[in-house]
PDB file of C-alpha atoms in Angstrom:
ATOM      1  CA  MET A   1      86.698 127.941 114.462  1.00 40.00           C
ATOM      2  CA  ASN A   2      87.335 131.742 115.877  1.00 41.00           C
ATOM      3  CA  GLY A   3      87.134 132.260 119.828  1.00 42.00           C
ATOM      4  CA  THR A   4      87.378 129.930 122.291  1.00 40.00           C
ATOM      5  CA  PRO A   5      86.514 126.245 121.183  1.00 40.00           C
ATOM      6  CA  ARG A   6      83.283 124.312 122.591  1.00 39.00           C
ATOM      7  CA  ARG A   7      83.838 121.308 124.202  1.00 43.00           C
ATOM      8  CA  GLY A   8      83.209 117.581 122.183  1.00 42.00           C
ATOM      9  CA  PRO A   9      80.283 115.542 123.077  1.00 42.00           C
ATOM     10  CA  GLU A  10      81.244 113.452 126.498  1.00 46.00           C
ATOM     11  CA  PRO A  11      80.091 110.068 127.047  1.00 41.00           C
ATOM     12  CA  GLY A  12      76.636 109.613 127.369  1.00 47.00           C
ATOM     13  CA  GLU A  13      75.600 113.223 126.950  1.00 45.00           C
ATOM     14  CA  LEU A  14      73.872 111.859 123.639  1.00 40.00           C
ATOM     15  CA  ALA A  15      71.905 109.355 125.575  1.00 41.00           C
ATOM     16  CA  GLU A  16      70.463 111.950 127.659  1.00 45.00           C
ATOM     17  CA  LEU A  17      69.986 114.851 125.101  1.00 40.00           C
ATOM     18  CA  VAL A  18      67.972 111.982 123.415  1.00 38.00           C
ATOM     19  CA  ARG A  19      66.266 111.776 126.761  1.00 42.00           C
ATOM     20  CA  LEU A  20      65.370 115.037 126.504  1.00 43.00           C
ATOM     21  CA  LEU A  21      63.747 114.986 123.532  1.00 41.00           C
ATOM     22  CA  PRO A  22      60.043 116.222 123.128  1.00 40.00           C
ATOM     23  CA  PRO A  23      57.726 113.505 122.088  1.00 38.00           C
ATOM     24  CA  PRO A  24      58.398 112.410 118.730  1.00 37.00           C
ATOM     25  CA  GLY A  25      55.077 113.672 115.598  1.00 38.00           C
ATOM     26  CA  ASP A  26      54.127 112.665 112.609  1.00 36.00           C
ATOM     27  CA  PRO A  27      56.492 112.850 110.082  1.00 36.00           C
ATOM     28  CA  GLU A  28      55.684 115.559 108.035  1.00 38.00           C
ATOM     29  CA  LEU A  29      55.412 114.356 104.216  1.00 32.00           C
ATOM     30  CA  SER A  30      57.247 116.574 101.015  1.00 36.00           C
ATOM     31  CA  ALA A  31      56.046 115.814  97.628  1.00 34.00           C
ATOM     32  CA  GLY A  32      58.217 115.625  94.090  1.00 35.00           C
ATOM     33  CA  ARG A  33      60.759 113.320  96.136  1.00 34.00           C
ATOM     34  CA  HIS A  34      63.531 112.327  93.918  1.00 34.00           C
ATOM     35  CA  HIS A  35      64.254 108.367  93.291  1.00 33.00           C
ATOM     36  CA  LEU A  36      66.458 107.779  96.820  1.00 30.00           C
ATOM     37  CA  LEU A  37      68.448 105.681  94.850  1.00 30.00           C
ATOM     38  CA  LYS A  38      70.537 108.787  92.592  1.00 33.00           C
ATOM     39  CA  GLU A  39      73.162 107.871  90.535  1.00 32.00           C
ATOM     40  CA  HIS A  40      77.282 107.854  91.670  1.00 32.00           C
ATOM     41  CA  LEU A  41      79.128 109.566  88.619  1.00 27.00           C
ATOM     42  CA  MET A  42      82.882 109.469  90.173  1.00 32.00           C
ATOM     43  CA  LEU A  43      84.153 106.568  88.765  1.00 29.00           C
ATOM     44  CA  GLN A  44      83.782 105.378  85.279  1.00 30.00           C
ATOM     45  CA  ILE A  45      83.220 101.616  84.956  1.00 29.00           C
ATOM     46  CA  GLN A  46      86.189 100.069  82.683  1.00 33.00           C
ATOM     47  CA  GLU A  47      85.282  96.465  82.786  1.00 36.00           C
ATOM     48  CA  PRO A  48      82.276  95.548  83.076  1.00 34.00           C
ATOM     49  CA  ALA A  49      80.340  93.412  85.828  1.00 37.00           C
ATOM     50  CA  THR A  50      78.750  90.547  85.730  1.00 34.00           C
ATOM     51  CA  ALA A  51      75.565  92.076  87.151  1.00 33.00           C
ATOM     52  CA  PRO A  52      72.930  94.478  86.901  1.00 32.00           C
ATOM     53  CA  PRO A  53      74.531  97.693  87.935  1.00 35.00           C
ATOM     54  CA  ARG A  54      74.248  99.211  91.201  1.00 38.00           C
ATOM     55  CA  PRO A  55      71.362 101.315  91.418  1.00 43.00           C
ATOM     56  CA  LYS A  56      71.420 104.864  90.125  1.00 39.00           C
ATOM     57  CA  ARG A  57      71.306 107.717  92.100  1.00 43.00           C
ATOM     58  CA  ARG A  58      70.240 111.010  90.374  1.00 37.00           C
ATOM     59  CA  ARG A  59      72.593 113.316  91.242  1.00 37.00           C
ATOM     60  CA  PHE A  60      73.528 117.292  91.060  1.00 38.00           C
ATOM     61  CA  ALA A  61      76.600 119.149  90.873  1.00 38.00           C
ATOM     62  CA  LEU A  62      77.614 120.058  94.338  1.00 41.00           C
ATOM     63  CA  LEU A  63      78.612 123.691  94.490  1.00 40.00           C
ATOM     64  CA  ALA A  64      78.572 126.142  91.860  1.00 32.00           C
ATOM     65  CA  VAL A  65      82.659 126.423  91.670  1.00 32.00           C
ATOM     66  CA  PRO A  66      85.003 124.764  89.537  1.00 29.00           C
ATOM     67  CA  LEU A  67      85.101 122.036  92.376  1.00 29.00           C
ATOM     68  CA  ALA A  68      81.870 120.099  91.181  1.00 31.00           C
ATOM     69  CA  ALA A  69      81.132 117.231  93.491  1.00 33.00           C
ATOM     70  CA  ALA A  70      80.101 113.653  92.464  1.00 31.00           C
ATOM     71  CA  ALA A  71      80.031 109.747  94.444  1.00 32.00           C
ATOM     72  CA  VAL A  72      80.575 106.283  93.238  1.00 29.00           C
ATOM     73  CA  ALA A  73      79.538 104.596  90.356  1.00 28.00           C
ATOM     74  CA  ALA A  74      79.160 100.981  91.824  1.00 29.00           C
ATOM     75  CA  GLY A  75      77.893  97.527  90.437  1.00 26.00           C
ATOM     76  CA  LEU A  76      75.988  94.586  92.314  1.00 23.00           C
ATOM     77  CA  PHE A  77      77.400  91.343  91.804  1.00 22.00           C
ATOM     78  CA  ALA A  78      76.099  88.019  92.347  1.00 25.00           C
ATOM     79  CA  VAL A  79      76.740  87.119  95.961  1.00 26.00           C
ATOM     80  CA  PRO A  80      76.563  83.560  97.352  1.00 28.00           C
ATOM     81  CA  ARG A  81      75.668  84.731 100.973  1.00 34.00           C
ATOM     82  CA  GLY A  82      73.769  87.319 102.755  1.00 39.00           C
ATOM     83  CA  GLY A  83      70.404  88.313 103.470  1.00 43.00           C
ATOM     84  CA  ASP A  84      67.145  90.602 102.638  1.00 42.00           C
ATOM     85  CA  ILE A  85      67.423  94.277 103.270  1.00 39.00           C
ATOM     86  CA  PRO A  86      65.802  94.499 107.042  1.00 40.00           C
ATOM     87  CA  SER A  87      62.505  96.157 107.964  1.00 39.00           C
ATOM     88  CA  PRO A  88      63.064  97.483 111.533  1.00 38.00           C
ATOM     89  CA  PRO A  89      59.414 100.086 112.907  1.00 40.00           C
ATOM     90  CA  ALA A  90      59.164 103.259 111.752  1.00 39.00           C
ATOM     91  CA  ALA A  91      60.010 105.664 114.803  1.00 41.00           C
ATOM     92  CA  LYS A  92      58.390 108.435 114.661  1.00 46.00           C
ATOM     93  CA  PRO A  93      60.991 111.552 113.835  1.00 52.00           C
ATOM     94  CA  GLY A  94      60.664 114.342 116.490  1.00 62.00           C
ATOM     95  CA  ASP A  95      60.893 117.659 116.169  1.00 68.00           C
ATOM     96  CA  GLN A  96      62.902 120.437 114.213  1.00 77.00           C
ATOM     97  CA  ASN A  97      64.627 122.031 117.117  1.00 85.00           C
ATOM     98  CA  SER A  98      65.384 118.626 118.794  1.00 94.00           C
ATOM     99  CA  ALA A  99      67.445 118.374 115.008  1.00 96.00           C
ATOM    100  CA  ALA A 100      69.130 121.430 114.899  1.00 96.00           C
ATOM    101  CA  VAL A 101      70.631 120.735 119.099  1.00 96.00           C
ATOM    102  CA  LEU A 102      71.572 116.958 117.918  1.00 98.00           C
ATOM    103  CA  LEU A 103      73.670 118.686 114.727  1.00 98.00           C
ATOM    104  CA  ASP A 104      75.900 121.218 116.035  1.00 98.00           C
ATOM    105  CA  ARG A 105      76.795 118.477 118.630  1.00 98.00           C
ATOM    106  CA  ILE A 106      77.329 115.872 115.849  1.00 98.00           C
ATOM    107  CA  SER A 107      79.395 118.453 114.030  1.00 98.00           C
ATOM    108  CA  LEU A 108      81.487 119.472 117.467  1.00 98.00           C
ATOM    109  CA  ALA A 109      82.640 116.128 117.119  1.00 98.00           C
ATOM    110  CA  ALA A 110      83.280 115.245 114.015  1.00 98.00           C
ATOM    111  CA  GLY A 111      85.218 119.050 113.725  1.00 98.00           C
ATOM    112  CA  HIS A 112      87.311 118.148 116.790  1.00 97.00           C
ATOM    113  CA  GLN A 113      88.598 115.067 114.798  1.00 96.00           C
ATOM    114  CA  PRO A 114      92.152 114.346 113.592  1.00 96.00           C
ATOM    115  CA  ALA A 115      92.506 115.477 109.998  1.00 95.00           C
ATOM    116  CA  LEU A 116      94.219 112.234 107.634  1.00 92.00           C
ATOM    117  CA  PRO A 117      95.111 113.908 104.876  1.00 89.00           C
ATOM    118  CA  VAL A 118      95.530 112.017 101.866  1.00 96.00           C
ATOM    119  CA  ARG A 119      98.345 112.355  99.027  1.00 96.00           C
ATOM    120  CA  LYS A 120      97.493 113.067  95.682  1.00 95.00           C
ATOM    121  CA  ASP A 121      99.595 109.524  94.686  1.00 96.00           C
ATOM    122  CA  GLN A 122      97.521 107.508  96.901  1.00 97.00           C
ATOM    123  CA  PHE A 123      93.622 105.630  97.696  1.00 97.00           C
ATOM    124  CA  VAL A 124      91.061 106.181  99.977  1.00 97.00           C
ATOM    125  CA  TYR A 125      89.950 102.936 100.887  1.00 98.00           C
ATOM    126  CA  ILE A 126      85.822 102.585 102.524  1.00 98.00           C
ATOM    127  CA  LYS A 127      85.085  99.187 103.552  1.00 97.00           C
ATOM    128  CA  SER A 128      81.572  98.526 104.369  1.00 97.00           C
ATOM    129  CA  LYS A 129      78.041  96.787 104.297  1.00 97.00           C
ATOM    130  CA  VAL A 130      75.340  97.739 102.087  1.00 96.00           C
ATOM    131  CA  ALA A 131      71.550  97.224 100.768  1.00 96.00           C
ATOM    132  CA  TRP A 132      69.472  98.539  98.166  1.00 93.00           C
ATOM    133  CA  THR A 133      66.763  98.569  95.726  1.00 92.00           C
ATOM    134  CA  THR A 134      66.393  98.676  92.207  1.00 87.00           C
ATOM    135  CA  GLN A 135      63.030  99.892  90.150  1.00 86.00           C
ATOM    136  CA  THR A 136      62.460  99.735  86.343  1.00 85.00           C
ATOM    137  CA  ASP A 137      60.723 101.749  84.579  1.00 83.00           C
ATOM    138  CA  ASP A 138      58.039 102.508  86.818  1.00 82.00           C
ATOM    139  CA  GLY A 139      57.515  98.888  88.426  1.00 89.00           C
ATOM    140  CA  PRO A 140      57.806  98.139  91.689  1.00 93.00           C
ATOM    141  CA  ARG A 141      61.392  98.835  93.772  1.00 92.00           C
ATOM    142  CA  VAL A 142      62.729  95.580  94.677  1.00 92.00           C
ATOM    143  CA  PRO A 143      65.169  94.711  97.602  1.00 90.00           C
ATOM    144  CA  GLN A 144      68.593  93.510  96.971  1.00 90.00           C
ATOM    145  CA  ARG A 145      70.538  91.030  99.396  1.00 92.00           C
ATOM    146  CA  LEU A 146      73.169  92.261 101.993  1.00 95.00           C
ATOM    147  CA  ARG A 147      76.394  91.819 100.889  1.00 94.00           C
ATOM    148  CA  GLU A 148      80.288  93.375 101.796  1.00 95.00           C
ATOM    149  CA  ARG A 149      81.541  96.368  99.318  1.00 96.00           C
ATOM    150  CA  GLU A 150      84.991  97.644  99.539  1.00 96.00           C
ATOM    151  CA  ILE A 151      86.378  99.994  97.670  1.00 96.00           C
ATOM    152  CA  TRP A 152      89.900 102.153  97.130  1.00 96.00           C
ATOM    153  CA  LEU A 153      89.290 105.361  95.447  1.00 96.00           C
ATOM    154  CA  PRO A 154      91.767 107.147  93.367  1.00 96.00           C
ATOM    155  CA  GLN A 155      93.061 110.176  93.758  1.00 96.00           C
ATOM    156  CA  SER A 156      94.724 111.297  90.982  1.00 93.00           C
ATOM    157  CA  PRO A 157      92.787 111.615  87.951  1.00 88.00           C
ATOM    158  CA  GLY A 158      93.218 108.724  85.555  1.00 89.00           C
ATOM    159  CA  ARG A 159      94.891 106.213  88.039  1.00 93.00           C
ATOM    160  CA  ARG A 160      92.789 103.104  88.661  1.00 93.00           C
ATOM    161  CA  GLY A 161      91.033 102.245  91.699  1.00 95.00           C
ATOM    162  CA  LEU A 162      89.358  98.954  92.607  1.00 96.00           C
ATOM    163  CA  LEU A 163      85.699  97.663  93.943  1.00 95.00           C
ATOM    164  CA  ARG A 164      84.911  94.703  95.789  1.00 95.00           C
ATOM    165  CA  GLU A 165      82.148  93.243  96.652  1.00 92.00           C
ATOM    166  CA  ALA A 166      80.316  90.244  98.739  1.00 78.00           C
ATOM    167  CA  GLY A 167      83.919  89.482 100.740  1.00 60.00           C
ATOM    168  CA  GLY A 168      86.008  88.874  97.184  1.00 64.00           C
ATOM    169  CA  LYS A 169      83.590  86.657  95.904  1.00 65.00           C
ATOM    170  CA  GLY A 170      82.110  88.765  94.147  1.00 69.00           C
ATOM    171  CA  LYS A 171      83.746  90.349  90.122  1.00 74.00           C
ATOM    172  CA  ALA A 172      86.016  92.828  91.622  1.00 82.00           C
ATOM    173  CA  VAL A 173      85.752  95.964  89.238  1.00 89.00           C
ATOM    174  CA  VAL A 174      88.351  98.199  87.907  1.00 90.00           C
ATOM    175  CA  LEU A 175      87.805 101.863  87.970  1.00 88.00           C
ATOM    176  CA  VAL A 176      89.466 104.896  86.830  1.00 91.00           C
ATOM    177  CA  GLY A 177      89.736 108.496  88.481  1.00 85.00           C
ATOM    178  CA  ARG A 178      88.140 111.167  86.717  1.00 84.00           C
ATOM    179  CA  GLU A 179      89.205 114.665  86.377  1.00 82.00           C
ATOM    180  CA  GLN A 180      85.556 116.110  87.800  1.00 79.00           C
ATOM    181  CA  ASP A 181      85.966 112.933  90.533  1.00 87.00           C
ATOM    182  CA  LEU A 182      85.890 114.096  94.394  1.00 90.00           C
ATOM    183  CA  THR A 183      89.376 114.072  95.981  1.00 95.00           C
ATOM    184  CA  TYR A 184      90.678 114.813  99.152  1.00 97.00           C
ATOM    185  CA  ARG A 185      91.876 118.228  98.178  1.00 95.00           C
ATOM    186  CA  LYS A 186      88.906 118.829  96.188  1.00 95.00           C
ATOM    187  CA  LEU A 187      86.699 118.126  99.360  1.00 97.00           C
ATOM    188  CA  ALA A 188      89.373 120.396 101.363  1.00 96.00           C
ATOM    189  CA  ALA A 189      88.973 123.023  99.580  1.00 96.00           C
ATOM    190  CA  LEU A 190      84.916 123.142  99.276  1.00 96.00           C
ATOM    191  CA  PRO A 191      83.353 126.000 101.774  1.00 97.00           C
ATOM    192  CA  THR A 192      83.419 125.212 105.613  1.00 98.00           C
ATOM    193  CA  GLU A 193      80.423 127.717 106.175  1.00 98.00           C
ATOM    194  CA  PRO A 194      77.343 126.016 106.476  1.00 98.00           C
ATOM    195  CA  GLY A 195      75.634 129.135 104.970  1.00 98.00           C
ATOM    196  CA  ALA A 196      78.019 128.920 102.123  1.00 98.00           C
ATOM    197  CA  LEU A 197      78.526 125.098 101.624  1.00 98.00           C
ATOM    198  CA  LEU A 198      74.074 124.773 101.715  1.00 98.00           C
ATOM    199  CA  ALA A 199      74.048 127.623  99.084  1.00 98.00           C
ATOM    200  CA  GLY A 200      76.091 126.266  96.942  1.00 96.00           C
ATOM    201  CA  ILE A 201      74.099 123.198  96.728  1.00 96.00           C
ATOM    202  CA  TYR A 202      70.639 124.466  96.453  1.00 97.00           C
ATOM    203  CA  ALA A 203      72.062 126.585  94.037  1.00 96.00           C
ATOM    204  CA  LYS A 204      72.853 123.739  91.518  1.00 93.00           C
ATOM    205  CA  ILE A 205      69.498 121.920  92.327  1.00 96.00           C
ATOM    206  CA  PRO A 206      67.131 122.293  89.049  1.00 96.00           C
ATOM    207  CA  LYS A 207      63.759 124.817  90.024  1.00 94.00           C
ATOM    208  CA  SER A 208      61.867 122.306  87.794  1.00 95.00           C
ATOM    209  CA  GLY A 209      60.691 118.743  87.299  1.00 94.00           C
ATOM    210  CA  LYS A 210      61.318 116.441  90.209  1.00 91.00           C
ATOM    211  CA  THR A 211      62.475 119.099  92.270  1.00 95.00           C
ATOM    212  CA  ALA A 212      60.546 121.927  90.695  1.00 95.00           C
ATOM    213  CA  THR A 213      58.749 122.440  94.745  1.00 95.00           C
ATOM    214  CA  PRO A 214      60.871 123.977  97.270  1.00 95.00           C
ATOM    215  CA  ALA A 215      59.902 120.186 100.009  1.00 94.00           C
ATOM    216  CA  ALA A 216      61.623 117.725  96.929  1.00 95.00           C
ATOM    217  CA  ARG A 217      64.524 120.641  96.102  1.00 97.00           C
ATOM    218  CA  ASN A 218      65.238 120.552 100.422  1.00 97.00           C
ATOM    219  CA  ALA A 219      64.801 116.337  99.947  1.00 97.00           C
ATOM    220  CA  ALA A 220      67.444 116.484  96.938  1.00 97.00           C
ATOM    221  CA  ALA A 221      69.764 118.745  99.564  1.00 98.00           C
ATOM    222  CA  PHE A 222      69.704 116.749 101.844  1.00 98.00           C
ATOM    223  CA  GLN A 223      70.430 113.544  99.662  1.00 96.00           C
ATOM    224  CA  GLU A 224      73.686 115.838  98.522  1.00 96.00           C
ATOM    225  CA  LEU A 225      74.814 116.309 102.044  1.00 97.00           C
ATOM    226  CA  GLY A 226      74.566 113.079 102.514  1.00 97.00           C
ATOM    227  CA  GLU A 227      76.290 111.390  99.778  1.00 94.00           C
ATOM    228  CA  LEU A 228      79.390 113.100 100.780  1.00 96.00           C
ATOM    229  CA  LEU A 229      79.402 111.131 104.518  1.00 97.00           C
ATOM    230  CA  THR A 230      80.058 107.743 103.143  1.00 93.00           C
ATOM    231  CA  GLU A 231      82.153 106.771 100.987  1.00 95.00           C
ATOM    232  CA  GLN A 232      84.876 109.173 101.340  1.00 95.00           C
ATOM    233  CA  ILE A 233      87.239 110.562 104.070  1.00 97.00           C
ATOM    234  CA  LEU A 234      86.387 114.532 104.778  1.00 98.00           C
ATOM    235  CA  PRO A 235      88.609 116.778 106.482  1.00 98.00           C
ATOM    236  CA  PRO A 236      87.226 117.384 110.035  1.00 98.00           C
ATOM    237  CA  LYS A 237      85.642 121.013 109.383  1.00 98.00           C
ATOM    238  CA  LEU A 238      83.848 119.887 105.974  1.00 98.00           C
ATOM    239  CA  ALA A 239      82.549 117.030 107.911  1.00 99.00           C
ATOM    240  CA  ALA A 240      81.219 119.680 110.520  1.00 99.00           C
ATOM    241  CA  ALA A 241      79.768 122.248 108.130  1.00 99.00           C
ATOM    242  CA  ILE A 242      77.824 119.463 106.247  1.00 99.00           C
ATOM    243  CA  TYR A 243      76.586 118.635 110.059  1.00 99.00           C
ATOM    244  CA  ARG A 244      75.498 122.595 110.335  1.00 98.00           C
ATOM    245  CA  ALA A 245      74.866 122.780 107.075  1.00 99.00           C
ATOM    246  CA  ALA A 246      71.453 120.139 107.110  1.00 98.00           C
ATOM    247  CA  ALA A 247      70.139 121.779 110.268  1.00 98.00           C
ATOM    248  CA  LYS A 248      69.052 124.627 107.788  1.00 98.00           C
ATOM    249  CA  ILE A 249      67.327 122.268 106.165  1.00 98.00           C
ATOM    250  CA  PRO A 250      63.657 122.609 106.787  1.00 97.00           C
ATOM    251  CA  GLY A 251      61.967 119.382 107.748  1.00 96.00           C
ATOM    252  CA  VAL A 252      64.948 117.684 109.222  1.00 98.00           C
ATOM    253  CA  ARG A 253      63.471 115.609 112.350  1.00 97.00           C
ATOM    254  CA  VAL A 254      65.982 113.237 114.814  1.00 97.00           C
ATOM    255  CA  VAL A 255      64.674 109.882 114.487  1.00 96.00           C
ATOM    256  CA  PRO A 256      66.028 108.257 118.682  1.00 96.00           C
ATOM    257  CA  ASP A 257      66.246 104.713 117.618  1.00 97.00           C
ATOM    258  CA  SER A 258      67.932 103.468 114.014  1.00 97.00           C
ATOM    259  CA  VAL A 259      69.621 100.795 112.842  1.00 98.00           C
ATOM    260  CA  ASP A 260      72.487 100.683 110.226  1.00 98.00           C
ATOM    261  CA  ALA A 261      73.215  97.675 108.591  1.00 98.00           C
ATOM    262  CA  ALA A 262      75.602  96.650 110.327  1.00 98.00           C
ATOM    263  CA  GLY A 263      72.986  95.813 113.084  1.00 98.00           C
ATOM    264  CA  ARG A 264      74.185  98.570 115.165  1.00 98.00           C
ATOM    265  CA  HIS A 265      71.762 100.479 116.971  1.00 98.00           C
ATOM    266  CA  GLY A 266      71.806 104.627 116.855  1.00 98.00           C
ATOM    267  CA  VAL A 267      70.290 108.022 116.778  1.00 98.00           C
ATOM    268  CA  ALA A 268      69.523 110.013 113.257  1.00 98.00           C
ATOM    269  CA  VAL A 269      68.309 112.625 111.480  1.00 98.00           C
ATOM    270  CA  ALA A 270      66.267 112.536 109.041  1.00 98.00           C
ATOM    271  CA  LEU A 271      64.013 114.050 106.546  1.00 98.00           C
ATOM    272  CA  VAL A 272      60.902 112.427 105.002  1.00 96.00           C
ATOM    273  CA  ALA A 273      59.907 113.130 101.595  1.00 94.00           C
ATOM    274  CA  HIS A 274      57.424 111.403  99.064  1.00 91.00           C
ATOM    275  CA  GLY A 275      56.641 108.852 101.472  1.00 94.00           C
ATOM    276  CA  GLU A 276      60.179 107.859 102.332  1.00 95.00           C
ATOM    277  CA  ARG A 277      62.352 108.672 105.333  1.00 97.00           C
ATOM    278  CA  SER A 278      66.631 109.166 104.845  1.00 97.00           C
ATOM    279  CA  GLU A 279      67.932 108.671 107.670  1.00 98.00           C
ATOM    280  CA  TRP A 280      71.853 109.660 108.783  1.00 99.00           C
ATOM    281  CA  ILE A 281      72.572 107.444 111.985  1.00 99.00           C
ATOM    282  CA  PHE A 282      75.770 108.096 114.186  1.00 99.00           C
ATOM    283  CA  ASP A 283      76.373 106.131 117.075  1.00 98.00           C
ATOM    284  CA  ARG A 284      75.056 107.100 120.679  1.00 97.00           C
ATOM    285  CA  ARG A 285      77.910 107.695 122.789  1.00 97.00           C
ATOM    286  CA  THR A 286      80.386 109.438 120.042  1.00 98.00           C
ATOM    287  CA  LEU A 287      78.587 110.752 117.991  1.00 98.00           C
ATOM    288  CA  THR A 288      80.247 108.739 115.039  1.00 98.00           C
ATOM    289  CA  TYR A 289      78.650 108.499 111.779  1.00 99.00           C
ATOM    290  CA  LEU A 290      77.762 104.727 111.210  1.00 99.00           C
ATOM    291  CA  GLY A 291      75.219 104.554 108.032  1.00 99.00           C
ATOM    292  CA  GLU A 292      72.368 105.487 106.462  1.00 98.00           C
ATOM    293  CA  ARG A 293      68.552 103.351 106.292  1.00 98.00           C
ATOM    294  CA  GLY A 294      65.693 104.655 103.825  1.00 97.00           C
ATOM    295  CA  TYR A 295      62.211 103.988 105.541  1.00 94.00           C
ATOM    296  CA  MET A 296      58.710 103.964 103.627  1.00 96.00           C
ATOM    297  CA  VAL A 297      56.214 106.040 105.547  1.00 94.00           C
ATOM    298  CA  GLN A 298      53.908 106.147 103.143  1.00 95.00           C
ATOM    299  CA  ASP A 299      52.726 103.491 100.217  1.00 93.00           C
ATOM    300  CA  THR A 300      53.655 104.675  96.921  1.00 92.00           C
ATOM    301  CA  GLU A 301      53.081 103.320  93.736  1.00 90.00           C
ATOM    302  CA  SER A 302      56.231 101.507  93.758  1.00 91.00           C
ATOM    303  CA  ALA A 303      56.512 100.200  97.364  1.00 91.00           C
ATOM    304  CA  ARG A 304      54.686  99.707 100.470  1.00 94.00           C
ATOM    305  CA  LYS A 305      55.077 101.423 103.801  1.00 95.00           C
ATOM    306  CA  GLY A 306      57.015  99.644 106.226  1.00 95.00           C
ATOM    307  CA  MET A 307      60.210  98.370 103.372  1.00 95.00           C
ATOM    308  CA  THR A 308      63.290  99.157 103.826  1.00 95.00           C
ATOM    309  CA  THR A 309      65.095 101.046 100.406  1.00 95.00           C
ATOM    310  CA  ALA A 310      68.387 101.032 101.749  1.00 96.00           C
ATOM    311  CA  THR A 311      70.865 100.686 104.676  1.00 98.00           C
ATOM    312  CA  THR A 312      74.239 100.892 104.907  1.00 98.00           C
ATOM    313  CA  ALA A 313      77.097 100.369 107.401  1.00 99.00           C
ATOM    314  CA  VAL A 314      80.637 102.213 107.417  1.00 98.00           C
ATOM    315  CA  LEU A 315      82.755  99.677 109.017  1.00 98.00           C
ATOM    316  CA  GLN A 316      86.711 101.199 108.206  1.00 97.00           C
ATOM    317  CA  ARG A 317      87.825 104.152 106.421  1.00 97.00           C
ATOM    318  CA  GLY A 318      91.513 104.106 105.942  1.00 97.00           C
ATOM    319  CA  VAL A 319      94.501 105.723 103.442  1.00 98.00           C
ATOM    320  CA  VAL A 320      96.451 103.109 101.225  1.00 97.00           C
ATOM    321  CA  ASN A 321      98.906 103.276  98.925  1.00 97.00           C
ATOM    322  CA  LYS A 322      97.341 100.801  95.787  1.00 95.00           C
ATOM    323  CA  ALA A 323      94.328  99.496  95.509  1.00 95.00           C
ATOM    324  CA  GLY A 324      93.348  95.923  96.948  1.00 94.00           C
ATOM    325  CA  GLU A 325      95.799  97.276 100.265  1.00 96.00           C
ATOM    326  CA  LEU A 326      94.636  97.032 103.157  1.00 96.00           C
ATOM    327  CA  PRO A 327      95.041  99.076 105.614  1.00 95.00           C
ATOM    328  CA  GLY A 328      97.919  98.561 108.029  1.00 85.00           C
ATOM    329  CA  LYS A 329      98.157  95.542 105.727  1.00 70.00           C
ATOM    330  CA  PRO A 330     100.839  96.430 102.773  1.00 57.00           C
TER     331      PRO A 330
END
């Protein structure tokens, strides 16, 4: 960053910011929403799971450069314990100016975090709680049970990673890294200028089919950026760019109160499309990313208003030397 560095957020400042936000308005509904849960393509499952696969999320190549983005393919496994997806009341988003202010503060906080480089011979470890919905053809979306998820992402093509769900009670799946997988090194090479990052995303979103309208393309761009926040360790400059890029997407709003899969309340930024609101949730004090939530604000053919369609909570991120190893516990 050039010039005098802008200060990061102080404790309590975001709560005051949220208090000063204008009264919430009615959500803007966008047509042509592509399915919330797009297919993750980052890893190839080498051993079959014993239960249906994770709900597919349709993805586009992230940027018009060789550093094409991908996310994580995974499986759903039988879960002996856990609850259904919680359905807290919907909050009405505020205006986009408020979202831009909030995202600017989040960007500043993210940019001031220390970098955590990852070597090519290491693994990114992410522990989370997750629950999505599944859908067969044009049938109704069915909530899945909340479960714990651990994943070890290889940073070199051909290396074996690992996915484990339900706190070790689910089946472990061996994952093999591929050349196009999004590693820390590739993330570090992505544009950190928000306009360039966003332009690259829009350039790869089809202008036909489910993303033919500007509103649908905006929703797809928001989802693409959101994918980078979940099962990754981001270079601070890229994280800052992601949030400032999101502020440029038309229709992004503030949700003053949302809750992640771990029950943690926070402030969120969101975009509504095809009756469904996608939220990124942040800690009010530290502005740290907590998780995501999908929430129906309108009845559709496949889901009813008030249904929670996705909920996640990032519990731990780290870097380890072996798949199956825990941070600080070799």
